Amino acid sequence: MMTGFRLNLAPLKEPLGFIKLVEWLTAIFAFGSCGGYSGKNIVSLFCSEGRNETLNATFSYPFRLNLVTLVDGNTTLCNHSVATTHLVGDSASSAEFFVGVAIICFFYAMIALLIYLGYMHVYKDSDFGPMFDFGLTAAIAFLWLVCSSAWAKGLQNVKDAVGTAGIVSTLAICKEGNVTCEVTDFASVRALNVSAVFGFLNLILWAGNAWFVYKETRWHSQKYAAQQGSGPGRGQQVPAPI
């Protein structure tokens, strides 16, 4: 059996190769839109004297908000001394899990494409290749389900923490009767919304891709052969003539 590299672009015209190419691209969008994010909300404090104070609520990947300082210690705001205050929440685990899965998928899809386009003759001549590919593809589809769900929840927690309600519950001065706090300038979270959408899109792609990889395994060929062998007219005894 020849095992050398043979460039063949035909798999890209079939679902097996084309979906892997799409998965490679969607993985880039998933970790790129989440992993490189940084935003800042402007918090306005309306004091009773008619003057305003402003604070910056800055948040970025991996969204360890509890380490972000909203107010430095012994700061005076609206004639009130405010102690050191941090934002509330930590979505680092869900964000890093999401980005980690996306990066793994990026590299695996790239390696799979290399095998499909250059070593398809080896891939189809062995049982191990398709079976390993199917097992890993199914596992990755499950990982996308878990990490996308976790990140969607983590993203909502981030939005809540840096919104007006989250700031008011975090900053003690906002509970004073003569001080009103409100987020007056919101950072765009469109990129984060896009990352969550691409997470669930990847789930659909990898789950669908698992079927096409399964068709390359001997499990599918054996099942198909068994069905053909037990078709109508097969194995039936013909009655002897009278």
Short mmCIF file of C-alpha atoms in Angstrom, two decimals:
data_model
loop_
_atom_site.label_atom_id
_atom_site.label_comp_id
_atom_site.label_asym_id
_atom_site.label_seq_id
_atom_site.Cartn_x
_atom_site.Cartn_y
_atom_site.Cartn_z
CA MET A 1 0.00 0.00 0.00
CA MET A 2 1.37 3.42 -1.00
CA THR A 3 1.48 5.81 1.94
CA GLY A 4 3.02 8.89 0.33
CA PHE A 5 1.35 12.29 0.06
CA ARG A 6 -1.07 12.55 -2.89
CA LEU A 7 -2.79 15.88 -3.28
CA ASN A 8 -6.45 15.35 -4.13
CA LEU A 9 -8.97 18.21 -3.77
CA ALA A 10 -11.96 15.96 -4.47
CA PRO A 11 -12.83 15.49 -0.74
CA LEU A 12 -13.56 19.24 -0.52
CA LYS A 13 -16.45 18.67 -2.92
CA GLU A 14 -17.92 16.04 -0.59
CA PRO A 15 -19.61 16.67 2.78
CA LEU A 16 -16.78 14.91 4.65
CA GLY A 17 -14.15 17.42 3.58
CA PHE A 18 -16.29 20.50 3.01
CA ILE A 19 -17.77 20.45 6.52
CA LYS A 20 -14.28 20.12 8.01
CA LEU A 21 -13.26 23.27 6.12
CA VAL A 22 -16.31 25.12 7.46
CA GLU A 23 -15.53 23.86 10.98
CA TRP A 24 -11.99 25.20 10.68
CA LEU A 25 -13.33 28.65 9.78
CA THR A 26 -16.05 28.74 12.45
CA ALA A 27 -13.53 27.73 15.12
CA ILE A 28 -11.46 30.81 14.21
CA PHE A 29 -14.50 33.06 14.59
CA ALA A 30 -15.43 31.41 17.90
CA PHE A 31 -12.14 31.86 19.74
CA GLY A 32 -11.22 35.10 17.97
CA SER A 33 -14.41 36.94 18.92
CA CYS A 34 -14.20 35.82 22.56
CA GLY A 35 -10.49 35.55 23.35
CA GLY A 36 -9.55 39.02 22.16
CA TYR A 37 -12.42 40.97 23.70
CA SER A 38 -12.06 44.09 25.86
CA GLY A 39 -14.78 46.59 26.77
CA LYS A 40 -15.54 49.46 29.12
CA ASN A 41 -18.82 50.71 30.59
CA ILE A 42 -19.07 54.26 31.92
CA VAL A 43 -20.86 54.50 35.27
CA SER A 44 -22.35 57.91 36.15
CA LEU A 45 -23.03 58.88 39.76
CA PHE A 46 -25.58 61.66 40.11
CA CYS A 47 -24.93 63.46 43.40
CA SER A 48 -27.47 65.45 45.42
CA GLU A 49 -25.46 68.65 44.93
CA GLY A 50 -26.21 68.56 41.23
CA ARG A 51 -22.76 67.43 40.14
CA ASN A 52 -21.80 64.10 38.59
CA GLU A 53 -18.99 61.60 39.10
CA THR A 54 -17.92 58.94 36.63
CA LEU A 55 -16.32 55.52 37.01
CA ASN A 56 -14.96 53.06 34.46
CA ALA A 57 -16.09 49.44 34.58
CA THR A 58 -13.51 47.74 32.38
CA PHE A 59 -13.84 44.05 31.54
CA SER A 60 -11.94 41.77 29.19
CA TYR A 61 -11.15 38.11 28.51
CA PRO A 62 -11.02 35.88 30.56
CA PHE A 63 -13.59 37.93 32.55
CA ARG A 64 -12.27 37.56 36.10
CA LEU A 65 -14.44 40.47 37.16
CA ASN A 66 -13.71 40.00 40.85
CA LEU A 67 -10.13 41.13 40.13
CA VAL A 68 -11.20 44.31 38.30
CA THR A 69 -11.04 47.42 40.50
CA LEU A 70 -14.06 49.66 40.13
CA VAL A 71 -13.04 52.12 42.87
CA ASP A 72 -9.59 52.54 44.41
CA GLY A 73 -9.38 52.70 48.19
CA ASN A 74 -10.23 55.91 50.10
CA THR A 75 -11.72 57.61 47.06
CA THR A 76 -14.22 60.39 47.67
CA LEU A 77 -17.35 60.26 45.55
CA CYS A 78 -20.29 62.59 46.06
CA ASN A 79 -18.77 63.65 49.41
CA HIS A 80 -18.66 60.01 50.56
CA SER A 81 -15.48 58.09 51.27
CA VAL A 82 -15.62 54.83 49.31
CA ALA A 83 -13.49 51.79 50.12
CA THR A 84 -11.80 49.66 47.47
CA THR A 85 -14.54 48.03 45.38
CA HIS A 86 -14.23 45.31 42.75
CA LEU A 87 -16.70 44.10 40.21
CA VAL A 88 -18.55 40.91 41.12
CA GLY A 89 -18.32 37.61 39.26
CA ASP A 90 -15.83 35.27 37.64
CA SER A 91 -16.65 33.78 34.23
CA ALA A 92 -13.06 32.75 33.49
CA SER A 93 -13.71 29.01 33.68
CA SER A 94 -16.50 29.04 31.07
CA ALA A 95 -14.70 31.54 28.82
CA GLU A 96 -11.37 29.68 28.89
CA PHE A 97 -13.13 26.34 28.39
CA PHE A 98 -14.95 27.74 25.36
CA VAL A 99 -11.79 29.21 23.81
CA GLY A 100 -9.82 26.05 24.59
CA VAL A 101 -12.33 23.82 22.79
CA ALA A 102 -12.35 26.21 19.82
CA ILE A 103 -8.54 26.12 19.55
CA ILE A 104 -8.49 22.31 19.77
CA CYS A 105 -11.10 22.16 16.98
CA PHE A 106 -9.10 24.59 14.88
CA PHE A 107 -6.02 22.37 14.97
CA TYR A 108 -7.92 19.10 14.60
CA ALA A 109 -9.91 20.35 11.61
CA MET A 110 -6.66 21.53 10.01
CA ILE A 111 -4.97 18.15 10.56
CA ALA A 112 -8.06 16.30 9.31
CA LEU A 113 -8.11 18.41 6.14
CA LEU A 114 -4.45 17.61 5.54
CA ILE A 115 -5.22 13.89 5.82
CA TYR A 116 -8.31 14.11 3.62
CA LEU A 117 -6.51 16.03 0.88
CA GLY A 118 -3.19 14.20 0.94
CA TYR A 119 -3.66 10.80 2.54
CA MET A 120 -7.24 9.81 1.75
CA HIS A 121 -5.97 6.60 0.15
CA VAL A 122 -4.42 5.62 3.48
CA TYR A 123 -7.45 6.85 5.45
CA LYS A 124 -9.91 4.67 3.52
CA ASP A 125 -7.67 1.61 3.42
CA SER A 126 -7.50 1.35 7.22
CA ASP A 127 -10.13 0.74 9.88
CA PHE A 128 -8.36 2.82 12.53
CA GLY A 129 -8.46 6.16 10.70
CA PRO A 130 -12.24 6.47 10.16
CA MET A 131 -13.05 4.96 13.56
CA PHE A 132 -10.70 7.33 15.39
CA ASP A 133 -12.03 10.24 13.35
CA PHE A 134 -15.62 9.34 14.21
CA GLY A 135 -14.93 8.92 17.92
CA LEU A 136 -13.11 12.23 18.18
CA THR A 137 -15.70 14.07 16.06
CA ALA A 138 -18.55 12.80 18.25
CA ALA A 139 -16.61 13.75 21.41
CA ILE A 140 -15.94 17.26 20.08
CA ALA A 141 -19.63 17.71 19.26
CA PHE A 142 -20.42 16.91 22.89
CA LEU A 143 -17.73 19.34 24.08
CA TRP A 144 -19.28 22.09 21.95
CA LEU A 145 -22.63 21.42 23.61
CA VAL A 146 -21.13 21.73 27.08
CA CYS A 147 -18.80 24.68 26.50
CA SER A 148 -21.31 26.70 24.47
CA SER A 149 -23.98 26.29 27.13
CA ALA A 150 -21.51 27.22 29.86
CA TRP A 151 -20.24 30.25 27.95
CA ALA A 152 -23.77 31.47 27.18
CA LYS A 153 -24.48 31.44 30.93
CA GLY A 154 -21.11 33.04 31.70
CA LEU A 155 -21.72 35.77 29.13
CA GLN A 156 -25.06 36.60 30.69
CA ASN A 157 -23.35 36.83 34.09
CA VAL A 158 -20.84 39.30 32.66
CA LYS A 159 -23.59 41.44 31.19
CA ASP A 160 -25.48 41.45 34.49
CA ALA A 161 -22.38 42.32 36.52
CA VAL A 162 -21.40 45.36 34.43
CA GLY A 163 -24.97 46.59 33.90
CA THR A 164 -26.75 49.19 36.02
CA ALA A 165 -28.33 46.64 38.37
CA GLY A 166 -25.00 44.88 38.92
CA ILE A 167 -23.13 48.11 39.60
CA VAL A 168 -25.79 49.35 42.03
CA SER A 169 -25.66 46.10 44.00
CA THR A 170 -21.85 46.17 44.05
CA LEU A 171 -21.12 49.81 44.88
CA ALA A 172 -22.17 50.74 48.42
CA ILE A 173 -22.51 54.44 47.67
CA CYS A 174 -25.26 53.67 45.16
CA LYS A 175 -27.43 52.54 48.04
CA GLU A 176 -27.31 56.01 49.60
CA GLY A 177 -30.57 57.89 49.26
CA ASN A 178 -28.97 61.01 47.76
CA VAL A 179 -26.85 59.24 45.11
CA THR A 180 -28.14 57.68 41.90
CA CYS A 181 -25.92 55.32 39.88
CA GLU A 182 -26.47 54.39 36.27
CA VAL A 183 -24.45 52.95 33.41
CA THR A 184 -24.68 55.70 30.80
CA ASP A 185 -22.28 54.34 28.17
CA PHE A 186 -22.27 50.63 27.33
CA ALA A 187 -19.43 48.82 25.61
CA SER A 188 -20.49 46.87 22.53
CA VAL A 189 -20.75 43.16 23.33
CA ARG A 190 -21.60 42.22 19.75
CA ALA A 191 -18.39 40.19 19.42
CA LEU A 192 -19.25 38.19 22.54
CA ASN A 193 -22.76 37.53 21.24
CA VAL A 194 -21.23 36.37 17.96
CA SER A 195 -18.90 34.00 19.81
CA ALA A 196 -21.86 32.39 21.60
CA VAL A 197 -23.73 31.99 18.30
CA PHE A 198 -20.69 30.40 16.66
CA GLY A 199 -20.42 28.03 19.60
CA PHE A 200 -23.84 26.54 18.93
CA LEU A 201 -23.21 26.66 15.17
CA ASN A 202 -20.12 24.54 15.74
CA LEU A 203 -22.23 22.12 17.76
CA ILE A 204 -24.55 21.64 14.77
CA LEU A 205 -21.64 21.29 12.32
CA TRP A 206 -19.70 18.72 14.35
CA ALA A 207 -22.82 16.70 15.18
CA GLY A 208 -23.74 16.60 11.49
CA ASN A 209 -20.15 15.83 10.51
CA ALA A 210 -20.17 12.81 12.83
CA TRP A 211 -22.70 11.12 10.54
CA PHE A 212 -20.57 11.54 7.42
CA VAL A 213 -17.49 10.28 9.27
CA TYR A 214 -19.51 7.33 10.57
CA LYS A 215 -20.32 6.35 6.96
CA GLU A 216 -16.58 5.86 6.37
CA THR A 217 -16.25 3.33 9.22
CA ARG A 218 -16.59 -0.44 8.94
CA TRP A 219 -19.51 -0.26 11.40
CA HIS A 220 -21.61 1.41 8.72
CA SER A 221 -20.39 -0.87 5.93
CA GLN A 222 -21.11 -3.99 8.01
CA LYS A 223 -24.58 -2.71 8.89
CA TYR A 224 -25.27 -1.91 5.23
CA ALA A 225 -24.06 -5.34 4.14
CA ALA A 226 -26.24 -7.01 6.77
CA GLN A 227 -29.28 -5.07 5.59
CA GLN A 228 -28.59 -6.03 1.99
CA GLY A 229 -28.19 -9.67 3.00
CA SER A 230 -31.54 -9.72 4.80
CA GLY A 231 -33.48 -7.94 2.07
CA PRO A 232 -36.75 -9.21 0.52
CA GLY A 233 -36.38 -12.54 -1.18
CA ARG A 234 -33.12 -13.34 0.59
CA GLY A 235 -32.94 -16.53 2.63
CA GLN A 236 -36.49 -17.58 1.71
CA GLN A 237 -37.07 -21.18 0.75
CA VAL A 238 -38.74 -21.83 -2.58
CA PRO A 239 -41.54 -24.43 -2.26
CA ALA A 240 -40.89 -27.66 -4.12
CA PRO A 241 -43.09 -28.24 -7.20
CA ILE A 242 -46.01 -30.61 -6.71
#
